[in-house]
Coordinates of C-alpha atoms in Angstrom, one line a residue:
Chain A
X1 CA 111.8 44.5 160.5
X2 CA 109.8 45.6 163.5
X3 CA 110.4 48.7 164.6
X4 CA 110.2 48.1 168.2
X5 CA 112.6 45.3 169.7
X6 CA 112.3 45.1 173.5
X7 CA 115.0 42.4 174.9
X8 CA 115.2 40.8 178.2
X9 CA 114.5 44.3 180.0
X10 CA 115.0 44.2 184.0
X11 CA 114.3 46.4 186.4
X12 CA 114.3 46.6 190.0
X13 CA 113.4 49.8 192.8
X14 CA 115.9 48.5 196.2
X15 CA 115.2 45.1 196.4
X16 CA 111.8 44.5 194.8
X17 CA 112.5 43.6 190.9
X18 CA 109.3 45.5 189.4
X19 CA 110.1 43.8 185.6
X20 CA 111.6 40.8 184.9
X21 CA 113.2 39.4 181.7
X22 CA 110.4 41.5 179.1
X23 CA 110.5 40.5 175.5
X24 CA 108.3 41.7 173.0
X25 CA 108.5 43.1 169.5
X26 CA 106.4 45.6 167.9
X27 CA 105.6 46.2 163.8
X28 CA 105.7 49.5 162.1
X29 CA 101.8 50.8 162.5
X30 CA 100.7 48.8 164.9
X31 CA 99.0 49.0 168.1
X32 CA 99.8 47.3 171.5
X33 CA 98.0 47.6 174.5
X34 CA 99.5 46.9 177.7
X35 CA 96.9 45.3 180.6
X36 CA 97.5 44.2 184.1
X37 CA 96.4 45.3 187.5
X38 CA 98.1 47.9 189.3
X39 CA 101.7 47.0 190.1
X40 CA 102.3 44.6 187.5
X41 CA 104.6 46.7 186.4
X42 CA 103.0 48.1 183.3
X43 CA 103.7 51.9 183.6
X44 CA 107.2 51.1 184.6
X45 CA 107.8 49.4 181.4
X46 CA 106.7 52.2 179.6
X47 CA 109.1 54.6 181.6
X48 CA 111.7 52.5 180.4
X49 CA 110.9 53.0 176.9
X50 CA 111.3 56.5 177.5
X51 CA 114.1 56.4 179.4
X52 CA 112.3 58.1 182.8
X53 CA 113.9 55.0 184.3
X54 CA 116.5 53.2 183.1
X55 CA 116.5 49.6 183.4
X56 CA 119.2 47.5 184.5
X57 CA 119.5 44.9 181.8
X58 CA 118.1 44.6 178.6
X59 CA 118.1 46.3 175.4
X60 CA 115.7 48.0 173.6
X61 CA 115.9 48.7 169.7
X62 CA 114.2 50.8 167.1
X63 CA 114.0 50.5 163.8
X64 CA 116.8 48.0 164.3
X65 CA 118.9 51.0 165.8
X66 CA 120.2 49.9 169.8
X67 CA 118.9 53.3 171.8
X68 CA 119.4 51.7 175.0
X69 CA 121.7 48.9 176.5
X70 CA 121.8 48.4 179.7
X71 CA 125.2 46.8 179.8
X72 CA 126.8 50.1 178.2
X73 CA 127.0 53.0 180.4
X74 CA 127.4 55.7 177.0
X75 CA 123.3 54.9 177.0
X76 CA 123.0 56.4 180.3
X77 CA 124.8 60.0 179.1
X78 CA 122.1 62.7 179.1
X79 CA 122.6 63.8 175.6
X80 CA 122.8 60.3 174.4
X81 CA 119.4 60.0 176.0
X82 CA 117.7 62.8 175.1
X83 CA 118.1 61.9 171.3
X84 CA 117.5 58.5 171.4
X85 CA 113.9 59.3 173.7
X86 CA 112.7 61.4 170.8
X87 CA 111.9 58.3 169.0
X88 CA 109.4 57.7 171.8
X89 CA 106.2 60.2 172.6
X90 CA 104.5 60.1 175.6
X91 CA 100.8 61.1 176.9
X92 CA 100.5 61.0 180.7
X93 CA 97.9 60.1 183.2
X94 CA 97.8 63.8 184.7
X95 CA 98.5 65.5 181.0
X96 CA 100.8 67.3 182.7
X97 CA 100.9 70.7 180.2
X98 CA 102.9 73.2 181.1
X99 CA 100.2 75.6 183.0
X100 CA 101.3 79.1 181.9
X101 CA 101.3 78.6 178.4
X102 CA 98.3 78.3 176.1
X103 CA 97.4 75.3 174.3
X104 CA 98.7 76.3 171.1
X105 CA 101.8 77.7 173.2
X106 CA 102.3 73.9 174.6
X107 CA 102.3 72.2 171.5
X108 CA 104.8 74.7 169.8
X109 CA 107.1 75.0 172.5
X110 CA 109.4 71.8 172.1
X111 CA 109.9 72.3 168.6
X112 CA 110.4 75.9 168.5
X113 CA 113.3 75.2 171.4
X114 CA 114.8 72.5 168.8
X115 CA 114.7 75.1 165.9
X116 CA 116.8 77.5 167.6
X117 CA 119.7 74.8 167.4
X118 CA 119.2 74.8 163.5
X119 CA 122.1 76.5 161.5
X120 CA 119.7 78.7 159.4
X121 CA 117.8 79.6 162.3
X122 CA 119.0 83.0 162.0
X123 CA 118.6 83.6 159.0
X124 CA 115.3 82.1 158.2
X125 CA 113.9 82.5 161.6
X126 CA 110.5 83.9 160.3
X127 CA 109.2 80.6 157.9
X128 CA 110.8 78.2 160.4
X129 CA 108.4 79.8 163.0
X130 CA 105.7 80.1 161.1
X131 CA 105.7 76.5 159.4
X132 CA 105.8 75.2 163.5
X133 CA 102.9 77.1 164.0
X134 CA 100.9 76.0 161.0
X135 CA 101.9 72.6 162.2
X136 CA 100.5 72.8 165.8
X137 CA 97.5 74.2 164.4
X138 CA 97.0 71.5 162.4
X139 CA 97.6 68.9 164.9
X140 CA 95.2 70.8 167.3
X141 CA 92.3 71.0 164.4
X142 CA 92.9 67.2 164.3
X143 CA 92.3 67.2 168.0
X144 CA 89.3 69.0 167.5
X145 CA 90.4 72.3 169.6
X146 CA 90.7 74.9 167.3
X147 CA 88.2 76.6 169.2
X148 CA 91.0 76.0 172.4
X149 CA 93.8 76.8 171.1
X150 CA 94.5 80.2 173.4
X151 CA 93.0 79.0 176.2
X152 CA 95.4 78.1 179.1
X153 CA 94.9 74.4 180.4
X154 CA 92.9 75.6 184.0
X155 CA 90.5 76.8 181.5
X156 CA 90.5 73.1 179.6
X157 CA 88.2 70.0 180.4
X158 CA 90.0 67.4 181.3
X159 CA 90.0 65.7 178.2
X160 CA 91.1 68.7 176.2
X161 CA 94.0 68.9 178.6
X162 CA 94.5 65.4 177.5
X163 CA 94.1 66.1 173.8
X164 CA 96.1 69.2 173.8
X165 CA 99.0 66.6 175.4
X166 CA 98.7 64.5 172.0
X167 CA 98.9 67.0 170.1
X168 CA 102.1 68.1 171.8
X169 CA 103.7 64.4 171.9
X170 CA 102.8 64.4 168.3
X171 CA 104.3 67.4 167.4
X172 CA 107.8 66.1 167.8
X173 CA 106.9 63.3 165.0
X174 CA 107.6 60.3 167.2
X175 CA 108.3 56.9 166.2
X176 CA 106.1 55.4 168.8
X177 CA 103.8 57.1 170.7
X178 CA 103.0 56.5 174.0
X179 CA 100.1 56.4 176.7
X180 CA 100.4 55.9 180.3
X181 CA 97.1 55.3 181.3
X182 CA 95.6 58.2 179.1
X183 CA 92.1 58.2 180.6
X184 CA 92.4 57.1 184.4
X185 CA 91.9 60.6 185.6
X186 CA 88.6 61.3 183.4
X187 CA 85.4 60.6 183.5
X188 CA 83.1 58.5 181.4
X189 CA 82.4 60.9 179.3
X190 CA 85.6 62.7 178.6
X191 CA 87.2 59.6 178.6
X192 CA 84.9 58.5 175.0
X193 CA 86.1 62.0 173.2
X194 CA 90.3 60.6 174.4
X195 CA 89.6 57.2 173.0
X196 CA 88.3 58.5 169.9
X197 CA 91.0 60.5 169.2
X198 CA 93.4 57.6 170.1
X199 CA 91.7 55.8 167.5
X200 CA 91.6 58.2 165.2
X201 CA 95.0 58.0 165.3
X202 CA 95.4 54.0 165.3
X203 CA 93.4 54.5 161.5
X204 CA 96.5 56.7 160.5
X205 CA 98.6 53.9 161.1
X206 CA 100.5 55.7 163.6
X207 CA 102.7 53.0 165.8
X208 CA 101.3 53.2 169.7
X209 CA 101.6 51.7 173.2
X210 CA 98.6 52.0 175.6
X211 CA 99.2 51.0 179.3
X212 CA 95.1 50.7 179.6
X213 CA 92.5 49.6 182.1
X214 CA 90.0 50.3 179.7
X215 CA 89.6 46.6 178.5
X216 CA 86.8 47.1 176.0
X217 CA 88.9 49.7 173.9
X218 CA 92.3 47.3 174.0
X219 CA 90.2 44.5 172.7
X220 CA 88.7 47.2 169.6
X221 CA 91.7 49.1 168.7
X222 CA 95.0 47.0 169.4
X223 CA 96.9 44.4 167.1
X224 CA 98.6 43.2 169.9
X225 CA 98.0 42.9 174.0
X226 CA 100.6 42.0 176.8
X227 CA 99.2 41.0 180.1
X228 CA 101.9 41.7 183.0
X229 CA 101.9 40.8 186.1
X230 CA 103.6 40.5 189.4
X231 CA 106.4 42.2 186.9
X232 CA 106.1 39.4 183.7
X233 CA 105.0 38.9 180.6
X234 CA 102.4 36.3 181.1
X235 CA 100.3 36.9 177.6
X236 CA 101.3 38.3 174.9
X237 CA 99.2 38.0 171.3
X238 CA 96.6 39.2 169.3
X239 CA 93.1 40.5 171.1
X240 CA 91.3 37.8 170.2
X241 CA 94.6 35.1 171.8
X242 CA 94.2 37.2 174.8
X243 CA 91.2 38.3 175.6
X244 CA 89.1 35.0 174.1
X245 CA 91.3 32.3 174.9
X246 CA 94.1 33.3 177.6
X247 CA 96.7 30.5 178.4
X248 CA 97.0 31.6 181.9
X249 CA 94.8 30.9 184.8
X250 CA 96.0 34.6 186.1
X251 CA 94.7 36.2 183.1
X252 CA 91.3 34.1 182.8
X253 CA 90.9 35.6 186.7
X254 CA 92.1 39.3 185.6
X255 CA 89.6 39.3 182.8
X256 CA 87.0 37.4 184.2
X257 CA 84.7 40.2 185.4
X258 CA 85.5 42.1 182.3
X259 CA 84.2 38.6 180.0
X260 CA 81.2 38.0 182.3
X261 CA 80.1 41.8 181.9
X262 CA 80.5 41.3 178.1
X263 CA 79.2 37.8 177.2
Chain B
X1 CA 114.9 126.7 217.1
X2 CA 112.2 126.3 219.2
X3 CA 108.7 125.6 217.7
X4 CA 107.8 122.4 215.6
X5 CA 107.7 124.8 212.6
X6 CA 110.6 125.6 212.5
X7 CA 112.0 122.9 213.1
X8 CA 110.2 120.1 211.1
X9 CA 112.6 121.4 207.6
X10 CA 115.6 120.9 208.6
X11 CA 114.4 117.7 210.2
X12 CA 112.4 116.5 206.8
X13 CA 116.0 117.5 204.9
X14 CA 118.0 114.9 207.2
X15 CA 115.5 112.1 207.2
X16 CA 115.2 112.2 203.0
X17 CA 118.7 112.3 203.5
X18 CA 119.0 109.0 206.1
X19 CA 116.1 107.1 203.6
X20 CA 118.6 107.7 200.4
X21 CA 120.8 105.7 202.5
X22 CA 118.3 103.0 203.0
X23 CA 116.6 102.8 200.1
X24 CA 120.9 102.3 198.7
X25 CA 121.2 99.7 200.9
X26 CA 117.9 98.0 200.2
X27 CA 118.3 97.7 196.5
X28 CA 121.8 96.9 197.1
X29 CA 120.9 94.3 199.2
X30 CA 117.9 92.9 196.5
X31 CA 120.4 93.1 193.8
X32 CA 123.0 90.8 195.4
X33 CA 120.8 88.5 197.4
X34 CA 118.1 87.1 194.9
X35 CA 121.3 86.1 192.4
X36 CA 123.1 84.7 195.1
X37 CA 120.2 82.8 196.9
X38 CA 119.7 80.8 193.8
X39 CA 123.1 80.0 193.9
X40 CA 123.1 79.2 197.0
X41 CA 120.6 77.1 196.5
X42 CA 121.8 75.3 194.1
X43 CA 124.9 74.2 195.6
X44 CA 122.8 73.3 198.4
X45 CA 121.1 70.7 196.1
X46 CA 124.8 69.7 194.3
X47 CA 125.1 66.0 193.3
X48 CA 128.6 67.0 195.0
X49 CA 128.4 66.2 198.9
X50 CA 130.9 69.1 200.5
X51 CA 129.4 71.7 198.4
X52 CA 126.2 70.2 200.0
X53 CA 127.4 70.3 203.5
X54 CA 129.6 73.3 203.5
X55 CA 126.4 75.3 202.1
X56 CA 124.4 73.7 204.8
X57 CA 126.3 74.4 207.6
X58 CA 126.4 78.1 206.1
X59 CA 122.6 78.6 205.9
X60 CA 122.9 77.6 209.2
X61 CA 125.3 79.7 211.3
X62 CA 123.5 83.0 209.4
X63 CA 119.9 81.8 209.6
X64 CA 120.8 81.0 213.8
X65 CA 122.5 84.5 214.7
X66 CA 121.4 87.9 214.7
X67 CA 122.0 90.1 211.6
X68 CA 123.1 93.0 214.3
X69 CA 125.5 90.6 215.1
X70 CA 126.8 89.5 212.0
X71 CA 127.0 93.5 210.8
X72 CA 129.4 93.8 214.2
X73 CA 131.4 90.7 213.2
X74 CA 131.9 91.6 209.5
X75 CA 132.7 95.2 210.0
X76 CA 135.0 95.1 212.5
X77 CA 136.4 91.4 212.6
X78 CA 139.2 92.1 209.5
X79 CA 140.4 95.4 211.2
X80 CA 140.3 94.8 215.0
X81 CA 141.3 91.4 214.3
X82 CA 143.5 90.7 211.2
X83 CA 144.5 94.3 211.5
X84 CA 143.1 94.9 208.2
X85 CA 140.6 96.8 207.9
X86 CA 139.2 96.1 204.1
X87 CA 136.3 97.8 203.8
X88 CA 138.0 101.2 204.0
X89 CA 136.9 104.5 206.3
X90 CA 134.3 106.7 206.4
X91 CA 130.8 106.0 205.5
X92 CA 131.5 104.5 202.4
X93 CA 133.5 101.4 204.4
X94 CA 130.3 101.0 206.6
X95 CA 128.2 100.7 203.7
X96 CA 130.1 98.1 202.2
X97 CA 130.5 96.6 205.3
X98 CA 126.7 96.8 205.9
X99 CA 125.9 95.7 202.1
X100 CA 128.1 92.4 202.4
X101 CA 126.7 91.7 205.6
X102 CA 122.9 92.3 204.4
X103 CA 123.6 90.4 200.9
X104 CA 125.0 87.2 202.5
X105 CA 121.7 87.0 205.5
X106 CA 119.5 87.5 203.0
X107 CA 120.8 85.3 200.2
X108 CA 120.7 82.6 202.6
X109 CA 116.9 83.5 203.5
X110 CA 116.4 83.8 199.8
X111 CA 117.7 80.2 198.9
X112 CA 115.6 78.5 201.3
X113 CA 112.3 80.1 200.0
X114 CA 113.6 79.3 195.9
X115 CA 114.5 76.2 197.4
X116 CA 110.8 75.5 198.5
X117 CA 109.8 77.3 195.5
X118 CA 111.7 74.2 193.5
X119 CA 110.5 71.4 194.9
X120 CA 107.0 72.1 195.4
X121 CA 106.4 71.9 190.9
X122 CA 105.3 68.6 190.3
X123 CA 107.9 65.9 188.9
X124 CA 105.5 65.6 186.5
X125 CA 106.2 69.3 185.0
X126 CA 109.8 67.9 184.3
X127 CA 108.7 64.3 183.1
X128 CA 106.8 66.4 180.3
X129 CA 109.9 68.4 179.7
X130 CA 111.8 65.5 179.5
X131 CA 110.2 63.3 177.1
X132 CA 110.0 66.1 174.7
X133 CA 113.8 66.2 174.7
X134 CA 114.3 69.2 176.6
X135 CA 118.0 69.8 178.2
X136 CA 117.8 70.4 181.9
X137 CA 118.4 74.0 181.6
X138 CA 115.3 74.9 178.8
X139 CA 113.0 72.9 181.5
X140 CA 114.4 74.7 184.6
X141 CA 113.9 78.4 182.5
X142 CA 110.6 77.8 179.6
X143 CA 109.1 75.4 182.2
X144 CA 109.8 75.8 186.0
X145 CA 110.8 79.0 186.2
X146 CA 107.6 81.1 185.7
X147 CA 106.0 78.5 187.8
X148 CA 108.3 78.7 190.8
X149 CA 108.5 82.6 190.8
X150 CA 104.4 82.8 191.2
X151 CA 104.3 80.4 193.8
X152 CA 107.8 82.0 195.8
X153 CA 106.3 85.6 195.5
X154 CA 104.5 85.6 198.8
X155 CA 106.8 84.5 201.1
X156 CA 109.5 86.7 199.0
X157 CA 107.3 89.8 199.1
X158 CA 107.6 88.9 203.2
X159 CA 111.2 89.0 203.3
X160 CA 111.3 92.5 201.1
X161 CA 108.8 93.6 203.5
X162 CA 111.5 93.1 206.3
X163 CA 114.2 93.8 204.5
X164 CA 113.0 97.1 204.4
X165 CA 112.7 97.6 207.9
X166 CA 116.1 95.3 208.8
X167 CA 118.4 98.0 207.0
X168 CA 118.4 99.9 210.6
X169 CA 119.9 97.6 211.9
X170 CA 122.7 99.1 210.1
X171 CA 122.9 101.9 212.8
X172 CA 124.7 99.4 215.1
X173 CA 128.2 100.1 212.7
X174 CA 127.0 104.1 212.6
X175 CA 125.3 103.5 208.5
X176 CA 123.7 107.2 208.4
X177 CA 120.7 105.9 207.1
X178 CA 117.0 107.4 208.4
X179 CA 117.0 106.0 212.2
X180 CA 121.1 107.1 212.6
X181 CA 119.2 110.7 211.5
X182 CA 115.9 110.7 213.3
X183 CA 118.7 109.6 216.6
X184 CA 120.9 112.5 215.9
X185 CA 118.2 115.2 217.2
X186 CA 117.9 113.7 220.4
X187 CA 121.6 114.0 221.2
X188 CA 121.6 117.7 219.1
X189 CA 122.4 118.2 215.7
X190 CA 121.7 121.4 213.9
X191 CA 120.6 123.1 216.7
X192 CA 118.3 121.0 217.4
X193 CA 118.4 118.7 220.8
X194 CA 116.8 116.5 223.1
X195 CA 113.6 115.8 220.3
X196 CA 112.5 112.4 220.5
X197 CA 109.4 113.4 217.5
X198 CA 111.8 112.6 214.6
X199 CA 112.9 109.5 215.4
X200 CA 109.0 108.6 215.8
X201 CA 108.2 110.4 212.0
X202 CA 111.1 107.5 211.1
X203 CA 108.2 105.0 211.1
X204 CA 106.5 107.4 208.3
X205 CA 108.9 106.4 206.4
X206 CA 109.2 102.6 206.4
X207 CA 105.2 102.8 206.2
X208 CA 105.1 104.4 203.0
X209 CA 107.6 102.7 201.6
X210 CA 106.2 99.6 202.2
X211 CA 102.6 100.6 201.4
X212 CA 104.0 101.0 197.8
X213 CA 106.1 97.8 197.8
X214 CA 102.9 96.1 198.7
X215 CA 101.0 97.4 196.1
X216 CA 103.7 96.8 193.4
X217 CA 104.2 93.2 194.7
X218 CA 100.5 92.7 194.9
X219 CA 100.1 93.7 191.2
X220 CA 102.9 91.7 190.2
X221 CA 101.4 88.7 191.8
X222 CA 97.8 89.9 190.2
X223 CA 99.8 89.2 187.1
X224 CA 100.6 85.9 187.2
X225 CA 97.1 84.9 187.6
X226 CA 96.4 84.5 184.3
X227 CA 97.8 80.8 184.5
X228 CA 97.1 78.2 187.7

């Protein structure tokens, strides 16, 4: 069963209808990248997913659990919502971190909100604590910031910031994880050090969706690539359907500086 | 009592004895307006549009007329008016009187910086909050708060500032604070008449009072460098 089932998802902002009738499935482990030019609708979609919009029709399904319908209005209750989006992470363009805690402090702080709901909270409060912490550090060693972990993110490179955000969408154990445009607001050379980490992660089998304009790195790391535009679907396969042998004229002319750079 | 030196005691005594009375009503006035400013301004942001409009039309009759004359209206309105008088006699009626009046101006002040304060934090700090299935209140206290009280501190330490020097306006419903005492030598009080000198040492007063504020704001501020 895949465990992400995206169904005939619509959305519009006024009168201009940004998505239109999305369908696409996703396997447990796999990676999708998302391509398109800007205002195809890309980053929208992936709002959607984590309910920063909601979308006017459609469902979406995970693990063949309904977390969102658009034509039942108990989806749009904020508690409703703020379980179901935990089966989503998500890593934005700007990282935004929260600036007045440290890095360590930013990957705890979620899950050390969520503990204080648990019943033996009180009584255990010491362990719970300290297994959180053990667990951020960890995620952050993976990152490669152990060095970083007390600094506060003015004192980060850019694609610490960015690494230190992983670490805290990961530390929430998501389903999915996803990445608006991880790497937009880096340059060439923080961007490498994001990608590796994102692929790093791809070879743990985590399950992720990359809205990218890096075109290179979609082709290398996905098992899967939509191409959207004007608000549709108008590819969706493996790299090699996409990227090698697109169906659509709109996608050959998308692509086509990226191909003649690389061939 | 003729010479400065003999007279500068007794009128040292009644000035620290006028300053009590504004320092009360300042902190008073700090205590009740910052709580209810942020009430204030969240109504003003309600989903619910009278509570919106009502506030609105609040912030704006106290933000458009004096303070002086909302002390008059308040203190005298209920007794002159309604024929009854609520706040009570004496100098402990005028400085409830003085307090209401000075909490509600300055909550209203107060709202409008927070509300600035508010929207000025990225809608990206609450995205992140979001996604990592925060409720609305964790984001708005382990997230925005901190964030929104650096950048508000400025324009708040402003209003203190005033606030300070706004209590005598109080004077206008007879509140004995410093300038009702510096005033009192000039008409005679304690033998002493017709001196104009201790309403000027007044302005001491404020000045040193502020000079400190400033510094403890300025540190406070100092401390919320550590993050950007």
């Amino acid at each position: 069963m895949s465990i992400l089932e995206v169904e005939h998802i619509g959305k519009s902002f006024d009168h201009t209808e940004v998505l239109k009738d999305i369908c696409f499935t996703l396997e447990k482990s796999q990676v999708l990248s998302i391509i398109g030019s800007s205002g195809s609708g890309k980053t929208t979609l992936l709002r959607c997913l984590n309910f920063l919009e909601h979308a006017d029709s459609g469902v979406i399904k995970v693990g063949g659990k309904v977390v969102f319908d658009a034509s039942d209005k108990e989806y749009l209750k904020e508690s409703v919502v703020r379980k179901n989006r935990l089966h989503f992470g998500m890593v934005f363009q700007s990282f935004n971190l929260f600036p007045q805690y440290t890095a360590l402090q930013n990957v705890m702080l979620a899950k050390q909100l969520q503990a204080k709901k648990l019943p033996e909270y009180k009584e255990k409060k010491k362990e719970i604590l300290q297994e959180i912490e053990d667990e951020a550090k960890m995620l952050l060693y993976q990152m490669g910031l152990s060095e970083r972990m007390d600094n506060y993110p003015h004192q980060l490179s850019g694609g610490q910031c960015q690494r230190v955000a992983i670490a805290r969408a990961l530390a929430l154990k998501p389903d999915i994880l996803c990445f608006d445009e991880p790497t937009s607001a880096l340059d060439p050379e923080l961007t490498g050090e994001v990608l590796r980490v994102i692929k790093e992660l791809a070879e743990t089998k985590m399950t992720m969706i990359i809205v990218t304009h890096e075109m290179a790195f979609a082709r290398d790391v996905s098992d899967k690539v939509i191409f959207m535009d004007d608000g549709y679907v108008l590819e969706h396969g493996t790299p090699d359907e996409v990227f090698n042998n697109p169906k659509e004229e709109r996608t050959k002319q998308f692509l086509g500086r990226f191909i003649a750079n690389n061939n | 009592m003729d010479t400065f030196m003999e007279q500068l005691p007794v009128v040292v005594h009644s000035l620290n004895i006028g300053f009590l009375q504004t320092m009360k009503l300042f902190f008073v006035t700090l205590l009740g307006a910052l709580p209810l400013g942020l009430l204030i301004c969240f109504g003003s942001k309600s989903k619910i549009a009278p509570i919106r409009v009502v506030l609105k039309l609040f912030i704006w009759i106290i933000r458009g007329t004096p303070l002086m004359i909302q002390l008059l209206i308040i203190y005298y309105f209920p007794g002159l008016v309604l024929k009854n008088p609520v706040w009570g006699g004496g100098e402990g009626g005028r400085f409830f009187a003085s307090s209401v009046a000075f909490i509600i101006n300055y909550a209203c002040y107060f709202s409008e910086i927070f509300r600035g304060g508010i929207i000025s934090i990225p809608v990206g700090q609450d995205e992140a909050g979001k996604v990592l299935g925060m409720t609305r209140s964790q984001i708005f206290f382990k997230v925005k708060l901190l964030q929104m009280i650096k950048r508000i501190l400025p324009p708040i330490s402003n209003e203190i500032l005033t606030l300070v020097k706004d209590t005598s306006l109080a004077r206008i419903i007879a509140l004995q604070e410093i300038i009702w005492a510096g005033q009192a030598f000039m008409k005679g009080s304690q033998g002493i008449s017709g001196a104009i000198w201790p309403l000027f040492f007044t302005a001491i007063y404020y000045l040193v009072c502020n000079g400190l504020l400033t510094l403890l704001l300025g540190g406070l501020e100092k401390k919320l460098e550590y993050f950007r």
